[in-house]
XYZ file of N, CA and C in Angstrom:
300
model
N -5.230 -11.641 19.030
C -5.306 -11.418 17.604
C -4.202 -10.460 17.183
N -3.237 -10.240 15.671
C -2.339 -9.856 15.432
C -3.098 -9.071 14.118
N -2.641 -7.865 13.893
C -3.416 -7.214 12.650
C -2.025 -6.929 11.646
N -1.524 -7.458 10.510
C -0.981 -7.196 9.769
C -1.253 -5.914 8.899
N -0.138 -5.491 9.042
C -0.697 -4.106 7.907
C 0.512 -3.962 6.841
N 0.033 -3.948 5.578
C 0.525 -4.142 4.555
C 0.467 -2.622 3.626
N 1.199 -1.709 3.486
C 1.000 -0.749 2.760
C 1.874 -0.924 1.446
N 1.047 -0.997 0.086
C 0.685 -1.352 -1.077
C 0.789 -0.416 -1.680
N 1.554 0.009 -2.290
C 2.177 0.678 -3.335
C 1.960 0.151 -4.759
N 1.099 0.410 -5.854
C 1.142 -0.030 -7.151
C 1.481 0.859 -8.369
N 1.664 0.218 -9.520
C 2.118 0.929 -10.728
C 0.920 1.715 -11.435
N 0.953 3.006 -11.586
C -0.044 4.174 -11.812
C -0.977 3.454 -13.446
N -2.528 3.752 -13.281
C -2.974 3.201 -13.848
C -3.566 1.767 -14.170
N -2.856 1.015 -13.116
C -3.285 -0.472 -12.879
C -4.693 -1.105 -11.850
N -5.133 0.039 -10.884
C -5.958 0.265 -9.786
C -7.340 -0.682 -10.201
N -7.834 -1.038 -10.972
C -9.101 -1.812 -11.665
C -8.300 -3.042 -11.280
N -7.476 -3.371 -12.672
C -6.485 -4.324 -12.390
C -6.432 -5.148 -10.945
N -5.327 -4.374 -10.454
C -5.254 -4.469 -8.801
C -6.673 -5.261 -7.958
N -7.202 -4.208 -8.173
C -8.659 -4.304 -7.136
C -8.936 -5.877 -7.547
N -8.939 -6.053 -8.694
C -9.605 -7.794 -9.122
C -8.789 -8.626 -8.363
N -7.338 -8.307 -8.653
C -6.010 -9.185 -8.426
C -6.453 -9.370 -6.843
N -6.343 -8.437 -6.234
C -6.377 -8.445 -4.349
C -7.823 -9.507 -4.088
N -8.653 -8.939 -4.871
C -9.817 -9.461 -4.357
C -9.510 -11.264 -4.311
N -9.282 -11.000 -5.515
C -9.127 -12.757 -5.886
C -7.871 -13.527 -4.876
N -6.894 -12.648 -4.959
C -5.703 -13.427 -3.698
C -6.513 -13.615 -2.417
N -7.476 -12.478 -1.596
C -7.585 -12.858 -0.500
C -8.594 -14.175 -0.490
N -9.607 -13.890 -1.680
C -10.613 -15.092 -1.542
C -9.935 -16.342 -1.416
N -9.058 -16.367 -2.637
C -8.561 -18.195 -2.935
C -7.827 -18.644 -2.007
N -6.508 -17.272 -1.706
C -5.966 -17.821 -1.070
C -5.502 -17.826 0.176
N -5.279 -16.148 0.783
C -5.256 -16.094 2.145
C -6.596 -16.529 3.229
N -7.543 -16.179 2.857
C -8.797 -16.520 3.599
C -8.595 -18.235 3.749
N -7.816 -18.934 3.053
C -7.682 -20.649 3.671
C -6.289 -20.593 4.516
N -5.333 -19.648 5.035
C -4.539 -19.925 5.593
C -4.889 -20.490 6.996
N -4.288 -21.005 7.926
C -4.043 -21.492 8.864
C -4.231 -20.229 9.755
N -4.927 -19.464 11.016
C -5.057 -18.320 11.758
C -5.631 -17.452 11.085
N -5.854 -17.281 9.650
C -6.879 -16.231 9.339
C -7.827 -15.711 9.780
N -8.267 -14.742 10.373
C -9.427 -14.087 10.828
C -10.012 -13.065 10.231
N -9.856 -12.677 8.899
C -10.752 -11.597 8.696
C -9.458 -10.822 7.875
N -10.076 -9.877 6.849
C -9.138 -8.724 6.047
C -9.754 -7.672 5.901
N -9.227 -6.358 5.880
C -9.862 -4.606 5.433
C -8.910 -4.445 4.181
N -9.069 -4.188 3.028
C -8.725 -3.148 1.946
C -9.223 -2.009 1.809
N -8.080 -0.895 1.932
C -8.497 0.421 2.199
C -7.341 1.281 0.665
N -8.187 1.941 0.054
C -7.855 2.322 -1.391
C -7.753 4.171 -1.002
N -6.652 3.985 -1.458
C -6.105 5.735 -1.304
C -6.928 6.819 -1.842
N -7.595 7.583 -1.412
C -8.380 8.548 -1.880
C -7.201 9.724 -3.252
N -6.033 10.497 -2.153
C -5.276 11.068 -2.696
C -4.411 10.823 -3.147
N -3.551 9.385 -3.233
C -3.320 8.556 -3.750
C -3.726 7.522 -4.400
N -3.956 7.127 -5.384
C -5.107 5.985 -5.746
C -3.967 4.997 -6.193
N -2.841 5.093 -6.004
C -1.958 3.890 -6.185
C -1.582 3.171 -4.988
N -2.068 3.962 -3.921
C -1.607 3.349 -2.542
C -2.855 2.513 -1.916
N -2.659 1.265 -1.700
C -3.556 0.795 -0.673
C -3.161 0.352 0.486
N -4.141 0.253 1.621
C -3.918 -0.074 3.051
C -4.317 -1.785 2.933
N -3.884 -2.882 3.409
C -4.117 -4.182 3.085
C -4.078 -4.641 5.070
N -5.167 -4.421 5.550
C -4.719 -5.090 7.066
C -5.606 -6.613 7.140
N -4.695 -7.560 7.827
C -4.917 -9.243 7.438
C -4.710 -9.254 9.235
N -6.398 -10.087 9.848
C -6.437 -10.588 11.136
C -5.806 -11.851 10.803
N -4.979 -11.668 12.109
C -4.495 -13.624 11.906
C -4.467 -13.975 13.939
N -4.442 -15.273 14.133
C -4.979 -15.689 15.399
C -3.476 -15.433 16.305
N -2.531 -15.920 15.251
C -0.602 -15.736 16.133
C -0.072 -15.320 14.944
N 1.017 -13.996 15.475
C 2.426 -13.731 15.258
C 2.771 -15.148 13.915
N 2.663 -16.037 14.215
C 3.203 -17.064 13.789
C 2.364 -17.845 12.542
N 1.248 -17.569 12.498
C 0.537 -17.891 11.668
C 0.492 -17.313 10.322
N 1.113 -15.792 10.488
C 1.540 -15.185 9.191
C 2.793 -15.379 8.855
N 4.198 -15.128 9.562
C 4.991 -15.197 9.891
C 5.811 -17.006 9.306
N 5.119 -18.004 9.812
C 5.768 -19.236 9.176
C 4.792 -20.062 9.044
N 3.423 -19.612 9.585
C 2.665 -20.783 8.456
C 1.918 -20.392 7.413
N 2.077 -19.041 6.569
C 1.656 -18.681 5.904
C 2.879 -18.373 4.665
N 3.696 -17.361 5.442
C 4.946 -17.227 4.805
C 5.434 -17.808 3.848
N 5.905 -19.291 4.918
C 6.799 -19.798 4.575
C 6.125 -21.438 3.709
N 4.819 -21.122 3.675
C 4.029 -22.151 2.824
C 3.727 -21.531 1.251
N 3.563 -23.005 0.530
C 3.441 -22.502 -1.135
C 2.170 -21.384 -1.356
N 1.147 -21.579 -0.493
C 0.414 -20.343 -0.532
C 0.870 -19.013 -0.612
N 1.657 -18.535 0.032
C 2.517 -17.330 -0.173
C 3.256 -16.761 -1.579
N 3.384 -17.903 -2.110
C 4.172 -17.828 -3.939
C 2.882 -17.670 -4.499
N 1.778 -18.557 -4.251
C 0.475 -18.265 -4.787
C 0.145 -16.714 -4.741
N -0.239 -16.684 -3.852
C -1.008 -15.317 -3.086
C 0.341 -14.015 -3.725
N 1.622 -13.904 -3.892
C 2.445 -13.010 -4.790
C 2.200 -13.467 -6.047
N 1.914 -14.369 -6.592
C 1.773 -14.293 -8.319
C 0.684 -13.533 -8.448
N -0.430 -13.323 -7.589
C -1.520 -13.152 -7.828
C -0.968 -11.653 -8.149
N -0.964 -10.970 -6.788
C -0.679 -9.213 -6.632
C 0.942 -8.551 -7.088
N 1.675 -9.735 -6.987
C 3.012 -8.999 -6.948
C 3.531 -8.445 -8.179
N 2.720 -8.409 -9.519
C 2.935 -8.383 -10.716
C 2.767 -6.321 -10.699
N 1.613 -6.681 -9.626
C 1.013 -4.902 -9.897
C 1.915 -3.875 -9.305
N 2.651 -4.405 -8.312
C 3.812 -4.029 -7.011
C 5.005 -2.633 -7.760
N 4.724 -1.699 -7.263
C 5.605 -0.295 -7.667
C 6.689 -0.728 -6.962
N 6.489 -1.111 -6.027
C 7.628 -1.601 -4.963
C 6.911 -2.240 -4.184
N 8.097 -3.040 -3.464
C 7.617 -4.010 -1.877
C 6.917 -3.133 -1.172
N 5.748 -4.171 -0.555
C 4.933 -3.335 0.577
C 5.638 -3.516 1.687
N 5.360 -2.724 2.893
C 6.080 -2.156 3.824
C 4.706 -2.974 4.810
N 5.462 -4.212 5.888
C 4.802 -4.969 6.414
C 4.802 -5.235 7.295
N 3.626 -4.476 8.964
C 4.803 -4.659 10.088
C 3.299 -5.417 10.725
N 3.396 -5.928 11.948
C 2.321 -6.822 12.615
C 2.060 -5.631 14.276
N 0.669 -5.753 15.106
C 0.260 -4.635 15.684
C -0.508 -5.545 16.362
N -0.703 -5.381 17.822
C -1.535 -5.861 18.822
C -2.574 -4.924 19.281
N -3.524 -5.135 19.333
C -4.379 -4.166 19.957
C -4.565 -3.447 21.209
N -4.558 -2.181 21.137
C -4.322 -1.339 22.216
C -5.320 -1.314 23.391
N -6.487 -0.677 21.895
C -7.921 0.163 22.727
C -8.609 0.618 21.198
N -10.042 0.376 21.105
C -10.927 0.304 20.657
C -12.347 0.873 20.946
N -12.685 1.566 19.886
C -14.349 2.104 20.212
C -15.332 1.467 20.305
N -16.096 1.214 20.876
C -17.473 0.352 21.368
C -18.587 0.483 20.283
């Protein structure tokens, strides 16, 4: 399993907004991608413009070019990318070690 982590930067005051927007992208549209396994949204306490966005996917590759590089991806940015202060900062993470 590959854990995408997406740190989400939005425009101050939009956070309601946002929260609907995310919710609704992951339902419609990432949750039908191809390797999807599961998502966490994590909302900045001391920041409330920053969110944490981590997306299980089954391969490297499943986010990467069959998600990417499919019309879902233009979908899934119309949805959130409107709220975007800037590009999120997007790197992929294998699992180390875990608490029981």
């Amino acid at each position: 399993m590959i854990l995408e982590l997406a740190d989400i930067r939005i425009q101050p005051g939009k956070q309601a907004e946002f929260d609907a927007a995310i919710q609704r992208g992951l339902d419609q549209v990432i949750s039908k991608a191809k390797g999807f396994q599961g998502y966490k949204v994590n909302k900045g306490m001391e920041s409330p413009e920053r969110y944490v966005l981590m997306i299980f996917w089954e391969t490297l590759e499943n986010h990467t070019v069959d998600f990417r590089q499919s019309p879902a991806f233009q979908e899934w940015r119309g949805i959130v990318g409107p709220y975007f202060a800037s590009m999120p900062v997007v790197e992929h993470f294998t699992l180390l070690a875990k608490s029981s």
